[in-house]
mmCIF file of N, CA and C and ligand atoms in Angstrom:
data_model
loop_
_atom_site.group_PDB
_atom_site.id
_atom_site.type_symbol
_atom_site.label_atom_id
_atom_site.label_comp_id
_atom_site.label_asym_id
_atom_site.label_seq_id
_atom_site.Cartn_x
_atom_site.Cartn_y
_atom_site.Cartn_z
ATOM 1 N N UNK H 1 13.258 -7.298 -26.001
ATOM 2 C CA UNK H 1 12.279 -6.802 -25.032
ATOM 3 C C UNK H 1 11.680 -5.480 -25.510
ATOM 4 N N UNK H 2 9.747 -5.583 -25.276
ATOM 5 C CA UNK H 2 9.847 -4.350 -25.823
ATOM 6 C C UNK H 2 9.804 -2.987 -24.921
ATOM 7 N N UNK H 3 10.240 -1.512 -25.365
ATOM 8 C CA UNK H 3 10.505 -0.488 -24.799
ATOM 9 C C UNK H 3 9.010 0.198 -23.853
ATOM 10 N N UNK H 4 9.199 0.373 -22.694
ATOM 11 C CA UNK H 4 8.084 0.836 -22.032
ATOM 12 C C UNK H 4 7.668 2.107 -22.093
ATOM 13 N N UNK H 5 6.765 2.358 -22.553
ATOM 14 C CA UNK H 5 5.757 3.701 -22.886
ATOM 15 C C UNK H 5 5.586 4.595 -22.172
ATOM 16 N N UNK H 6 6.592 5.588 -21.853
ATOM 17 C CA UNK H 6 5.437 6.438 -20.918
ATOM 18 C C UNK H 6 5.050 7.712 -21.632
ATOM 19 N N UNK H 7 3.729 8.074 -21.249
ATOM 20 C CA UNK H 7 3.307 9.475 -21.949
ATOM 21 C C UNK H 7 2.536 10.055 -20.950
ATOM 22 N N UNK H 8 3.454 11.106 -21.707
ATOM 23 C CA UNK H 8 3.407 12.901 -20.024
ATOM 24 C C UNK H 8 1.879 13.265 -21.464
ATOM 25 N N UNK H 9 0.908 13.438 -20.180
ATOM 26 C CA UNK H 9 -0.107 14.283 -20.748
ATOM 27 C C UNK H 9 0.074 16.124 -20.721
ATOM 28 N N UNK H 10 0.274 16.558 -21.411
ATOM 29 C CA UNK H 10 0.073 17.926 -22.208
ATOM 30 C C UNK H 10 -1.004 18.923 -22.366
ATOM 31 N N UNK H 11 -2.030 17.912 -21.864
ATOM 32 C CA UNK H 11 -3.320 18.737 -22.177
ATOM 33 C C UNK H 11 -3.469 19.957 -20.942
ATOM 34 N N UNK H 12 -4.700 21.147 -21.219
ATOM 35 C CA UNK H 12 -4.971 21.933 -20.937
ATOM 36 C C UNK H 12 -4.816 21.468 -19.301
ATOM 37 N N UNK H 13 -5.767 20.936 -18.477
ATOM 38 C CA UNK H 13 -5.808 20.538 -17.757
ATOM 39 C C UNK H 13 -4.731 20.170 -16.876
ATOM 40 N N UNK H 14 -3.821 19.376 -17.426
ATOM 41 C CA UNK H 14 -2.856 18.628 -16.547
ATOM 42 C C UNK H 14 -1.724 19.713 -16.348
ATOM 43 N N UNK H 15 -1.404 20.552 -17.877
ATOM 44 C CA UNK H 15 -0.784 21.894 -17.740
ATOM 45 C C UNK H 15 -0.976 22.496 -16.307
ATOM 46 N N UNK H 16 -2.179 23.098 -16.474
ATOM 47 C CA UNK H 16 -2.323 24.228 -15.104
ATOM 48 C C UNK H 16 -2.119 23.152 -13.681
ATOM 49 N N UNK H 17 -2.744 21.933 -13.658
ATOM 50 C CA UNK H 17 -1.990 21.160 -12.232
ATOM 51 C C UNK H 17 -0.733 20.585 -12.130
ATOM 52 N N UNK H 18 0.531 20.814 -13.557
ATOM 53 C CA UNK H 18 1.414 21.065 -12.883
ATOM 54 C C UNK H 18 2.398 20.201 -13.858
ATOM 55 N N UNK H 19 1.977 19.712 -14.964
ATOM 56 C CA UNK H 19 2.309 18.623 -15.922
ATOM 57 C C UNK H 19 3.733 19.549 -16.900
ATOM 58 N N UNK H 20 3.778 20.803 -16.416
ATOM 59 C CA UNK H 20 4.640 21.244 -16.888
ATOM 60 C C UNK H 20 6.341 20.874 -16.550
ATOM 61 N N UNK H 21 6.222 20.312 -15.501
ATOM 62 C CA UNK H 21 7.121 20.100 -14.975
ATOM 63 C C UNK H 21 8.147 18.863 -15.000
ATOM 64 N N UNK H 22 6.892 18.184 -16.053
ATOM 65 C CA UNK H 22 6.828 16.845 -15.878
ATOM 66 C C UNK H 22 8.037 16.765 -17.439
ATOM 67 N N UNK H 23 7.494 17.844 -17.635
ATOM 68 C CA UNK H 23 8.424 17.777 -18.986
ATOM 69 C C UNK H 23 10.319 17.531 -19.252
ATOM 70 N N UNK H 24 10.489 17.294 -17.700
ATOM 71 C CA UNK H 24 11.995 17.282 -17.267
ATOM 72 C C UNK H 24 12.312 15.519 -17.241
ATOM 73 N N UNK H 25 11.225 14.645 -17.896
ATOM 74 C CA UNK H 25 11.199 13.441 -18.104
ATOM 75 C C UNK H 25 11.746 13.416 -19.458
ATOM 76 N N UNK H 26 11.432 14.219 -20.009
ATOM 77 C CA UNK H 26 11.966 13.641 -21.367
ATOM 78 C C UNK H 26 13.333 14.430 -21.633
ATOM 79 N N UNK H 27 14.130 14.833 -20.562
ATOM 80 C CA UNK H 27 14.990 14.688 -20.922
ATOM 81 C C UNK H 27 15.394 13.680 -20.361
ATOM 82 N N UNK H 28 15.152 13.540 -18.968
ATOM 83 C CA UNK H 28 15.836 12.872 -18.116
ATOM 84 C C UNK H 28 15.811 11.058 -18.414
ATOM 85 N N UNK H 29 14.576 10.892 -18.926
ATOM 86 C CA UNK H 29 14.740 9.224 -19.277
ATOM 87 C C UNK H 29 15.250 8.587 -20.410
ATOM 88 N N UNK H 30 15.423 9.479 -21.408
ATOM 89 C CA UNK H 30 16.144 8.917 -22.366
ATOM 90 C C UNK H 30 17.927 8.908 -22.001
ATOM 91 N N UNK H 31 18.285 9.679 -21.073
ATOM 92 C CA UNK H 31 19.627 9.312 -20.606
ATOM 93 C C UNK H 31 19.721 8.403 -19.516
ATOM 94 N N UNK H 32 18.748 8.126 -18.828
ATOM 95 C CA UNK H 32 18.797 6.946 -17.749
ATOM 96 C C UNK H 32 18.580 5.682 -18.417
ATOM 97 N N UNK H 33 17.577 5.740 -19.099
ATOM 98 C CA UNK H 33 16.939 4.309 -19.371
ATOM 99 C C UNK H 33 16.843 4.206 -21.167
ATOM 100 N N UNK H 34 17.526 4.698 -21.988
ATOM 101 C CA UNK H 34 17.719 4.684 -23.208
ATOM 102 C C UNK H 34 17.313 3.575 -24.260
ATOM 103 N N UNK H 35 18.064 2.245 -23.766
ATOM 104 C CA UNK H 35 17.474 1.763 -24.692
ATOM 105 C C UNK H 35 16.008 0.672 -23.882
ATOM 106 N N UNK H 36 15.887 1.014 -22.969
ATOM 107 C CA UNK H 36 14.442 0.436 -22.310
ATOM 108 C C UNK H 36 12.631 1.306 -21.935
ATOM 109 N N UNK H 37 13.244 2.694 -22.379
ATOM 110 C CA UNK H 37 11.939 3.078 -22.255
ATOM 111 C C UNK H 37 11.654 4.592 -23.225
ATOM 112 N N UNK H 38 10.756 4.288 -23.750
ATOM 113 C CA UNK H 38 10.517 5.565 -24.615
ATOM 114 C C UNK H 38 9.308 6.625 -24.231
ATOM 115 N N UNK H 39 9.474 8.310 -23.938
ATOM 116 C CA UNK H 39 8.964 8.689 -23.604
ATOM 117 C C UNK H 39 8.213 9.834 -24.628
ATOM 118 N N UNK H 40 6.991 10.537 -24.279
ATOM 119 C CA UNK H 40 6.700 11.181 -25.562
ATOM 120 C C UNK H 40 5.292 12.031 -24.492
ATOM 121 N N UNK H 41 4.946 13.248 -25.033
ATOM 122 C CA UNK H 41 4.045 13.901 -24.592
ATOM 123 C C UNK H 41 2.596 13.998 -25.820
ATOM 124 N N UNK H 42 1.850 14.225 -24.865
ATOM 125 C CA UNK H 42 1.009 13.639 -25.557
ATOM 126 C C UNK H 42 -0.787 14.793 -25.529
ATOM 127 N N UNK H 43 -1.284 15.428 -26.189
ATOM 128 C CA UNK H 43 -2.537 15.580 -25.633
ATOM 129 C C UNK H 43 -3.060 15.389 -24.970
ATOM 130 N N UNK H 44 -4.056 15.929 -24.534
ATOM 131 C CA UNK H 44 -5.233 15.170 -23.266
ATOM 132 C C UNK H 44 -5.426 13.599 -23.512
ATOM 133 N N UNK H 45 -5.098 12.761 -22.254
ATOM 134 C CA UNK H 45 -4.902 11.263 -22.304
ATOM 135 C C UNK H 45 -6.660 10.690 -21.801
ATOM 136 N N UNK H 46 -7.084 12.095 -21.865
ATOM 137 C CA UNK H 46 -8.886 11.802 -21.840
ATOM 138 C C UNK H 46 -9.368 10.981 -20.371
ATOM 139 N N UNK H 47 -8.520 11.171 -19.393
ATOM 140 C CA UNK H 47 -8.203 10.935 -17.773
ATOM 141 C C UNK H 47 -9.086 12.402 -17.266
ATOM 142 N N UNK H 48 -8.786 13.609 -17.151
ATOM 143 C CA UNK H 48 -9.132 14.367 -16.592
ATOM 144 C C UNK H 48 -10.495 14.410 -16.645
ATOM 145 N N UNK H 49 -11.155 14.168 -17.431
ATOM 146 C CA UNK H 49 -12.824 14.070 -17.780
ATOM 147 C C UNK H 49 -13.936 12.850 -16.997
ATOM 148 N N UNK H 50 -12.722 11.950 -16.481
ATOM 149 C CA UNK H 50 -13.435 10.737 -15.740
ATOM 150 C C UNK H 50 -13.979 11.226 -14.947
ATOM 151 N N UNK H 51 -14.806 10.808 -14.138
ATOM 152 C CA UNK H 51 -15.177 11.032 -12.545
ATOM 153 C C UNK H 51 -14.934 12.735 -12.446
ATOM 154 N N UNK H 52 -14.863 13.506 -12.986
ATOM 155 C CA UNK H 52 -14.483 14.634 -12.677
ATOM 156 C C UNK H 52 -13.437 14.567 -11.924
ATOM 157 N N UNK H 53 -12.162 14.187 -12.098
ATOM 158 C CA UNK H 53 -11.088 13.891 -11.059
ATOM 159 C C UNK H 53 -10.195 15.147 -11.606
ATOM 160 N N UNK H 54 -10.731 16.750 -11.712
ATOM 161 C CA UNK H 54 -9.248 17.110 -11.909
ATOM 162 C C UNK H 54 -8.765 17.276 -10.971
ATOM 163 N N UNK H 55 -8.819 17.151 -9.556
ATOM 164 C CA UNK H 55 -7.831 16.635 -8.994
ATOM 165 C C UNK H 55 -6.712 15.978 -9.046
ATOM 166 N N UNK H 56 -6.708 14.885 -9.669
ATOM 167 C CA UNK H 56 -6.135 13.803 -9.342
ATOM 168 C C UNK H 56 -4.479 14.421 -10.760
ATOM 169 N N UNK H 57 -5.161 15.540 -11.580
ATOM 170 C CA UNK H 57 -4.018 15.701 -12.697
ATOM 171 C C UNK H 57 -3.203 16.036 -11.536
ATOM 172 N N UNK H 58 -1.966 16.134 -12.448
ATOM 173 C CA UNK H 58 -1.656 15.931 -14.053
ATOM 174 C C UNK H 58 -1.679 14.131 -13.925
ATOM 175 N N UNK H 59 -1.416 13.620 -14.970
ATOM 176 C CA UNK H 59 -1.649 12.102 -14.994
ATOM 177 C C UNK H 59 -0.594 11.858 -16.008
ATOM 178 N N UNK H 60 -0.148 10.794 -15.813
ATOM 179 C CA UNK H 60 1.395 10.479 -17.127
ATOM 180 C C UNK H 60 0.607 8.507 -17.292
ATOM 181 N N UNK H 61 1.116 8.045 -17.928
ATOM 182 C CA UNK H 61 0.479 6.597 -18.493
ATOM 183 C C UNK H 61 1.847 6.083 -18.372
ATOM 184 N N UNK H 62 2.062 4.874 -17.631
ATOM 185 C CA UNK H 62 3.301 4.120 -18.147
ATOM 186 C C UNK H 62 2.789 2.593 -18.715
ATOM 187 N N UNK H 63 3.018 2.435 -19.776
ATOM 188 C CA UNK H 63 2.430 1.161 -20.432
ATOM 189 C C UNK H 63 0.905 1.486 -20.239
ATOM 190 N N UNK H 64 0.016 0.549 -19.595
ATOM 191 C CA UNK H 64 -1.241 0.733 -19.280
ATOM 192 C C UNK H 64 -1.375 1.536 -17.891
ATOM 193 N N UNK H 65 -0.257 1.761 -17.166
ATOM 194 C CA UNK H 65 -0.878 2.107 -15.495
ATOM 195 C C UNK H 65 -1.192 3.437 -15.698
ATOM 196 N N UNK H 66 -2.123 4.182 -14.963
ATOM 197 C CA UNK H 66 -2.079 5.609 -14.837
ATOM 198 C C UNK H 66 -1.744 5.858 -13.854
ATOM 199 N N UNK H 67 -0.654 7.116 -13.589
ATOM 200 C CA UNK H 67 0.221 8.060 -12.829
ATOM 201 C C UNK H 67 -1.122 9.217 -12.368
ATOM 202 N N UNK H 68 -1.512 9.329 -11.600
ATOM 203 C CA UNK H 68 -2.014 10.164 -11.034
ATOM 204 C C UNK H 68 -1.129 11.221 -10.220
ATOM 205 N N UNK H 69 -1.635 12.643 -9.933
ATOM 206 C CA UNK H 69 -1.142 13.375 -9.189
ATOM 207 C C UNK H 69 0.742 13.157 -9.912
ATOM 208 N N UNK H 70 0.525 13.186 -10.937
ATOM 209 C CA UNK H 70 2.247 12.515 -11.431
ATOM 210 C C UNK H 70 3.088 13.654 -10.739
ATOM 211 N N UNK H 71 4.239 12.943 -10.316
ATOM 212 C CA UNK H 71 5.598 13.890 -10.009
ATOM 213 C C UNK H 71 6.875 13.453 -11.160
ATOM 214 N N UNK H 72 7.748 13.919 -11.144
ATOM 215 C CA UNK H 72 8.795 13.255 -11.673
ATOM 216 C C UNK H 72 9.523 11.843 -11.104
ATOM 217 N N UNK H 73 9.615 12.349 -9.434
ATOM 218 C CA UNK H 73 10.285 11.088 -8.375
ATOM 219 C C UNK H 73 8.459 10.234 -8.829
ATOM 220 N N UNK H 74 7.288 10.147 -8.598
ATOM 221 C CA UNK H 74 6.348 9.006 -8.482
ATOM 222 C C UNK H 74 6.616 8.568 -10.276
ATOM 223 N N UNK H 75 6.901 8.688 -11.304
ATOM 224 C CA UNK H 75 7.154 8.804 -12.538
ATOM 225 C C UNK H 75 8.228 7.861 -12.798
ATOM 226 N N UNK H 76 9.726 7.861 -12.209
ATOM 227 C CA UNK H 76 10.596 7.292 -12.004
ATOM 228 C C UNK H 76 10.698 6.154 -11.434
ATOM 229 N N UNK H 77 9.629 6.181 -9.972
ATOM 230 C CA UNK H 77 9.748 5.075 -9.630
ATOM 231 C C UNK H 77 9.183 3.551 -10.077
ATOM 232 N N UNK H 78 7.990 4.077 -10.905
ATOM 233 C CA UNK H 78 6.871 3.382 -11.682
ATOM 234 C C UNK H 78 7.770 2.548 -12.411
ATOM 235 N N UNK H 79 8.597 3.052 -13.138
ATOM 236 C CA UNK H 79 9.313 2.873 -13.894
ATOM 237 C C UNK H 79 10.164 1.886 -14.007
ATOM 238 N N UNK H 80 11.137 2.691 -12.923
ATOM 239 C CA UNK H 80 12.027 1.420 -12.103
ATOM 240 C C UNK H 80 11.452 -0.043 -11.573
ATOM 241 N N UNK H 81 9.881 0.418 -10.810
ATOM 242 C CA UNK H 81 9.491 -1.203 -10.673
ATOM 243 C C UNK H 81 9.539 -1.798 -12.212
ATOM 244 N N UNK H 82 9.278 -1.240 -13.360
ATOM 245 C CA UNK H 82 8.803 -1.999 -14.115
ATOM 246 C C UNK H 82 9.755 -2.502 -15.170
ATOM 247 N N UNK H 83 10.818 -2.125 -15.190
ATOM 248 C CA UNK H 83 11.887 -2.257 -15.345
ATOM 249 C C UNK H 83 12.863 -3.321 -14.269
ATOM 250 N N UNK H 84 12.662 -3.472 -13.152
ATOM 251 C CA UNK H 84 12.934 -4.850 -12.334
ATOM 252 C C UNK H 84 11.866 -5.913 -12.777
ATOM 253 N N UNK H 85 10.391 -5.803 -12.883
ATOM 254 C CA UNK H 85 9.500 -6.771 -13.223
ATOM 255 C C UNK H 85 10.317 -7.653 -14.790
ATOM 256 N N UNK H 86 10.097 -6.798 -15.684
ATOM 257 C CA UNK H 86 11.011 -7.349 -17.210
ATOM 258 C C UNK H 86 12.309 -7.948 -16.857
ATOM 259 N N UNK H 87 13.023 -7.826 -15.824
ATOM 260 C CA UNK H 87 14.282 -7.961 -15.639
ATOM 261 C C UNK H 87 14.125 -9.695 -14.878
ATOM 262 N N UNK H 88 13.210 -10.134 -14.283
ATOM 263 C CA UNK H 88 13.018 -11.013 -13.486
ATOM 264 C C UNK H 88 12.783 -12.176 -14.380
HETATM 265 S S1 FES C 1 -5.531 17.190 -19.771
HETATM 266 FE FE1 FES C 1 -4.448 15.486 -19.013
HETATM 267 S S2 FES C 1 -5.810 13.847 -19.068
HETATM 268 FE FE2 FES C 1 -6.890 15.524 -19.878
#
């Protein structure tokens, strides 16, 4: 099965709304979910520029979905569904 993607955006943008925080994913998922999901930070994921949504940062990507307004708990849970979906 292959390992699910998520990437914490880094960029300028998602920084100041809060993406800093987000950075407690990479520790935290490689000890939860080790050999099922790989995590990695990443530059501007070129999200903040849409629609003018900086609102909506910081933004994290899991596989294809975008994490808007990302938290760590909305981050996790994404996750977990998608991780029951593969499991089914
Ligand atoms: S800085 Fe995060 S999507 Fe652009």
């Amino acid at each position: 099965m292959e390992k699910i993607q998520v990437e914490i955006c880094l960029g300028t943008t998602c920084f100041v709304m809060g993406s800093s925080h987000l950075q407690e994913l990479i520790e935290i998922i490689p000890k939860r979910y080790n050999d099922k999901v790989e995590v990695s930070g990443k530059p501007c994921l070129g999200l903040c520029s849409q629609d003018c949504e900086y609102s909506q940062a910081p933004y994290v990507k899991v596989n294809d979905d975008v994490v808007s307004q990302a938290t760590v708990e909305k981050v996790l849970k994404v996750i977990e569904g998608k991780i029951r979906n593969n499991e089914k």
